[in-house]
N, CA, C and O atoms as a DFTB+ gen file, in Angstrom:
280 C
 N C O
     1  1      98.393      65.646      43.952
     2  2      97.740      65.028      42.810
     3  2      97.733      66.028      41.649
     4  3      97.701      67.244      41.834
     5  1      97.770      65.358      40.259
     6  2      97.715      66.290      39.429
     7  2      96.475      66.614      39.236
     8  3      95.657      65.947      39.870
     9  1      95.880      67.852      38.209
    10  2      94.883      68.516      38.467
    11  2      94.389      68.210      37.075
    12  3      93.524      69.045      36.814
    13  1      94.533      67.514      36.235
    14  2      93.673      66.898      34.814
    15  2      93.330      65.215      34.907
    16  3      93.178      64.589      35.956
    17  1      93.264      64.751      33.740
    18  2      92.760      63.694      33.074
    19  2      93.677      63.017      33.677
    20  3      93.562      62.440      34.758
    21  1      95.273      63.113      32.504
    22  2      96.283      62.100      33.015
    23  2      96.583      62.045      34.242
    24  3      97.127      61.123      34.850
    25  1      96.194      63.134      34.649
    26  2      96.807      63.095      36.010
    27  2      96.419      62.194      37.269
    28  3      97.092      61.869      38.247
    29  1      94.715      61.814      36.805
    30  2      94.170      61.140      37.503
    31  2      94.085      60.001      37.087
    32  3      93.547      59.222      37.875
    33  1      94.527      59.446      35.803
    34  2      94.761      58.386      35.175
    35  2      96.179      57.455      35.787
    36  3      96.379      56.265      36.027
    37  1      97.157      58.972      35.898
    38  2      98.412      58.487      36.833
    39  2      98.519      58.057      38.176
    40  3      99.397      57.299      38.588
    41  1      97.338      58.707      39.057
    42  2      97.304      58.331      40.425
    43  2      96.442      57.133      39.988
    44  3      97.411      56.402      39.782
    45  1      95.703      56.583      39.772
    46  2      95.171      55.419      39.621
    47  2      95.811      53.930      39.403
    48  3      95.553      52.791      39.792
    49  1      97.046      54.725      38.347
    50  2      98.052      53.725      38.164
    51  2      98.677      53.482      38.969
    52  3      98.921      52.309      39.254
    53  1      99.196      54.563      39.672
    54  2     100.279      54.235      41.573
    55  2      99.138      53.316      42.079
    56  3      99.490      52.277      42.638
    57  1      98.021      53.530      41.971
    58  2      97.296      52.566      43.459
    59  2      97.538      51.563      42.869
    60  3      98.185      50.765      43.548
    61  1      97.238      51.155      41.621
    62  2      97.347      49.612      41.367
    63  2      98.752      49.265      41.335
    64  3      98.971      48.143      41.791
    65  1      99.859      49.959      40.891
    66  2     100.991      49.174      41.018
    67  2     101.574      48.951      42.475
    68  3     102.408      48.077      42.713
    69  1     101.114      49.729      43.332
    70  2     101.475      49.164      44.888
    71  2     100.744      48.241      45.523
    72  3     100.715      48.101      46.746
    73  1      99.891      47.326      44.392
    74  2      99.346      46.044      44.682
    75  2      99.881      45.239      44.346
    76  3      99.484      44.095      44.569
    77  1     101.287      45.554      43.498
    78  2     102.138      44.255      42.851
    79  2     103.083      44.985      43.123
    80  3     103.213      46.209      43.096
    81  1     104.271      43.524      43.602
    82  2     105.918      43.740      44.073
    83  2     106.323      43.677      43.326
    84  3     105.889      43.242      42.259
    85  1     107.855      44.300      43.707
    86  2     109.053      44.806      42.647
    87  2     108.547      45.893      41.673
    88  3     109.348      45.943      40.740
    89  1     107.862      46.503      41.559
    90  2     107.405      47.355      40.766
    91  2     108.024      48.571      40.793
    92  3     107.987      48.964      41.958
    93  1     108.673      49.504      39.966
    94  2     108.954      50.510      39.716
    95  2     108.793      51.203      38.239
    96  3     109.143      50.587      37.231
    97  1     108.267      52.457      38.179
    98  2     108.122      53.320      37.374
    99  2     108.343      54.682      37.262
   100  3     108.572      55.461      38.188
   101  1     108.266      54.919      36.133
   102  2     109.081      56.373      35.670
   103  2     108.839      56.970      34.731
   104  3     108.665      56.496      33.608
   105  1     108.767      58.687      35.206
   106  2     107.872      59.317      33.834
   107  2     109.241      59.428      32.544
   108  3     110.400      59.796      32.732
   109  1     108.725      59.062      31.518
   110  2     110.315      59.389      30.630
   111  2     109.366      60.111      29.597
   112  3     108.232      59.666      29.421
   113  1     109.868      61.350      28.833
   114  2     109.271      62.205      27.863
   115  2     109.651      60.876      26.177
   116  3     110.550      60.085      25.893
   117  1     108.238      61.381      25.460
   118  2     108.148      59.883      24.718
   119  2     109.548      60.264      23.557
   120  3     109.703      59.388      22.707
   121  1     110.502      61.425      23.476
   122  2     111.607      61.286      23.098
   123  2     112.455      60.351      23.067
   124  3     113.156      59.802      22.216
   125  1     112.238      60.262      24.295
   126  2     113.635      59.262      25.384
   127  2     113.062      57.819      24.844
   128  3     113.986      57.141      24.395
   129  1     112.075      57.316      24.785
   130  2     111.785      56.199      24.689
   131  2     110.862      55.940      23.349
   132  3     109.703      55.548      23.481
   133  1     111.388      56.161      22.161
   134  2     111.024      56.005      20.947
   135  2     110.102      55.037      20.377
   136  3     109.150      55.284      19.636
   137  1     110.578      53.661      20.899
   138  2     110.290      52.500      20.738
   139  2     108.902      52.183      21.404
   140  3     107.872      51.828      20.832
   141  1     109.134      52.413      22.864
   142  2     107.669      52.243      23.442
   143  2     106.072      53.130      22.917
   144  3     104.904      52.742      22.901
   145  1     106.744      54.499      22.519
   146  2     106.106      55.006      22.140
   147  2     105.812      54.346      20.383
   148  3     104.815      54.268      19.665
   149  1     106.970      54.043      20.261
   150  2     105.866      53.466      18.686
   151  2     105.389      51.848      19.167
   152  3     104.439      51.621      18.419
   153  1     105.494      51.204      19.629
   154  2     104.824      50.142      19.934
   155  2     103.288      50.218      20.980
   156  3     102.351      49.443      21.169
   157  1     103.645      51.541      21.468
   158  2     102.007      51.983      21.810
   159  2     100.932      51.870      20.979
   160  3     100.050      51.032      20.793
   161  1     101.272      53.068      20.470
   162  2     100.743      53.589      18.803
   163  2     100.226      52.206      17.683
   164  3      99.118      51.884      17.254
   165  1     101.354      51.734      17.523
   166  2     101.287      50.721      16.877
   167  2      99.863      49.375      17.403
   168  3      99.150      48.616      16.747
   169  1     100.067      49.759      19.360
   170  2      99.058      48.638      19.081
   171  2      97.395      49.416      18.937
   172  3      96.272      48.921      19.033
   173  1      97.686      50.298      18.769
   174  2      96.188      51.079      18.603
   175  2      95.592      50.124      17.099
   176  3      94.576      49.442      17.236
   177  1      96.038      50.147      16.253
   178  2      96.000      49.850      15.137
   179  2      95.874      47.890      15.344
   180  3      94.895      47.408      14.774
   181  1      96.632      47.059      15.965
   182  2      96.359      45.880      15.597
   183  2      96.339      45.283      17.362
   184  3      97.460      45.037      17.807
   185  1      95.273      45.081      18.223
   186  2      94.656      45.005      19.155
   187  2      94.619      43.333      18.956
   188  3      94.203      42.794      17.931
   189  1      95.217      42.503      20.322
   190  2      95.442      40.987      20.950
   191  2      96.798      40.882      19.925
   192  3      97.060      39.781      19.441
   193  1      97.473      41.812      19.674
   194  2      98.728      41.167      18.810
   195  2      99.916      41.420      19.898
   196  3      99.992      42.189      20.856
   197  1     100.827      40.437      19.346
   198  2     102.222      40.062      20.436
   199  2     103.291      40.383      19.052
   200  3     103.174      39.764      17.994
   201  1     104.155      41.275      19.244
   202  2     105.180      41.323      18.831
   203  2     106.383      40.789      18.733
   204  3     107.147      40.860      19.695
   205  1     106.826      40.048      17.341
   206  2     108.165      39.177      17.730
   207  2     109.104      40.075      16.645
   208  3     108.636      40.922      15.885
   209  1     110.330      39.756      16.727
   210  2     111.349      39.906      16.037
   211  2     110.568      39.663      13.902
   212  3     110.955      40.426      13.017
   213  1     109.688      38.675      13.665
   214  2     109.395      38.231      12.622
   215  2     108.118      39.319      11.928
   216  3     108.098      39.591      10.728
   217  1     107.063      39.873      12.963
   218  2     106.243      40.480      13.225
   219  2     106.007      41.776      13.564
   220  3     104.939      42.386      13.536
   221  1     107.490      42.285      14.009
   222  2     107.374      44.053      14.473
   223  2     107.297      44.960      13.304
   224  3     107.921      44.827      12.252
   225  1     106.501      45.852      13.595
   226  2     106.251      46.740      12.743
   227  2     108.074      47.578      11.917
   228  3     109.029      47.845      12.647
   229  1     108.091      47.802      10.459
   230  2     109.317      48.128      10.731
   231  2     109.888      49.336      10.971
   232  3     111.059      49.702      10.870
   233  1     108.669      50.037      11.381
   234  2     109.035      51.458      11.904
   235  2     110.207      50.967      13.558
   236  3     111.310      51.471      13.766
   237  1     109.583      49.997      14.397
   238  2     110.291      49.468      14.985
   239  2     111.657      48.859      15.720
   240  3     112.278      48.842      16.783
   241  1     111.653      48.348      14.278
   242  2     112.935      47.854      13.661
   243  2     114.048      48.507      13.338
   244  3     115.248      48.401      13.590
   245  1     113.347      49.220      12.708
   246  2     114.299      50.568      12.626
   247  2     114.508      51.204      14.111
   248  3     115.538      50.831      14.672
   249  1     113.997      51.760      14.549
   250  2     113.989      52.170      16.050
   251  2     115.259      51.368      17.144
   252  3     116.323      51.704      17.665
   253  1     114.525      50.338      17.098
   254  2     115.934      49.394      17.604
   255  2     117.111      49.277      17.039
   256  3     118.136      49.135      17.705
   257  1     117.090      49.326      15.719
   258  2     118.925      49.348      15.058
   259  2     119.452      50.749      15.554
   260  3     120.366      50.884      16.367
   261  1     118.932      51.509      15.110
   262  2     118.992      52.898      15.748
   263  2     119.797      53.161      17.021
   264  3     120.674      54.023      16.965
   265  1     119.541      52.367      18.392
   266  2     119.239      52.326      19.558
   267  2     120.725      51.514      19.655
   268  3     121.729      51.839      20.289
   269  1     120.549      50.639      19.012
   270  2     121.692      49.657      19.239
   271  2     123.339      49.959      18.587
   272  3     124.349      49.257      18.643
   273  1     123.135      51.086      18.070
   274  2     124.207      51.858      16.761
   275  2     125.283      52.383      18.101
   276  3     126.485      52.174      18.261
   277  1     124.055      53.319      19.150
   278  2     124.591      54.284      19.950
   279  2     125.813      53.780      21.040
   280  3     126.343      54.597      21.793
């Protein structure tokens, strides 16, 4: 087990996801995954919102053209 906060935030998360099938996860540094990390962030700021193509923030948007270039 890890020995801080997240760490115990992370084992908490294993118990619950081995209560639901097909489940797999993975630590990725928030480099690697740009997008999630700004759509985190992003929902700090606007809380019960669903993101569409019409609606994403365009820090986002950008993010994904980006993504899709490579």
């Amino acid at each position: 087990m890890l020995a801080s906060i997240s760490g115990l935030i992370i084992e908490d998360c294993k118990k619950l996801v081995h209560e639901i099938a097909n489940v797999e996860y993975y630590s990725v540094k928030r480099s690697a995954n740009r997008v999630a990390h700004c759509l985190a962030r992003q929902s700090c700021f606007m809380s019960d919102c669903i993101f569409t193509i019409r609606n994403a923030p365009s820090e986002v948007l950008s993010l994904c053209n980006d993504d899709a270039l490579i």
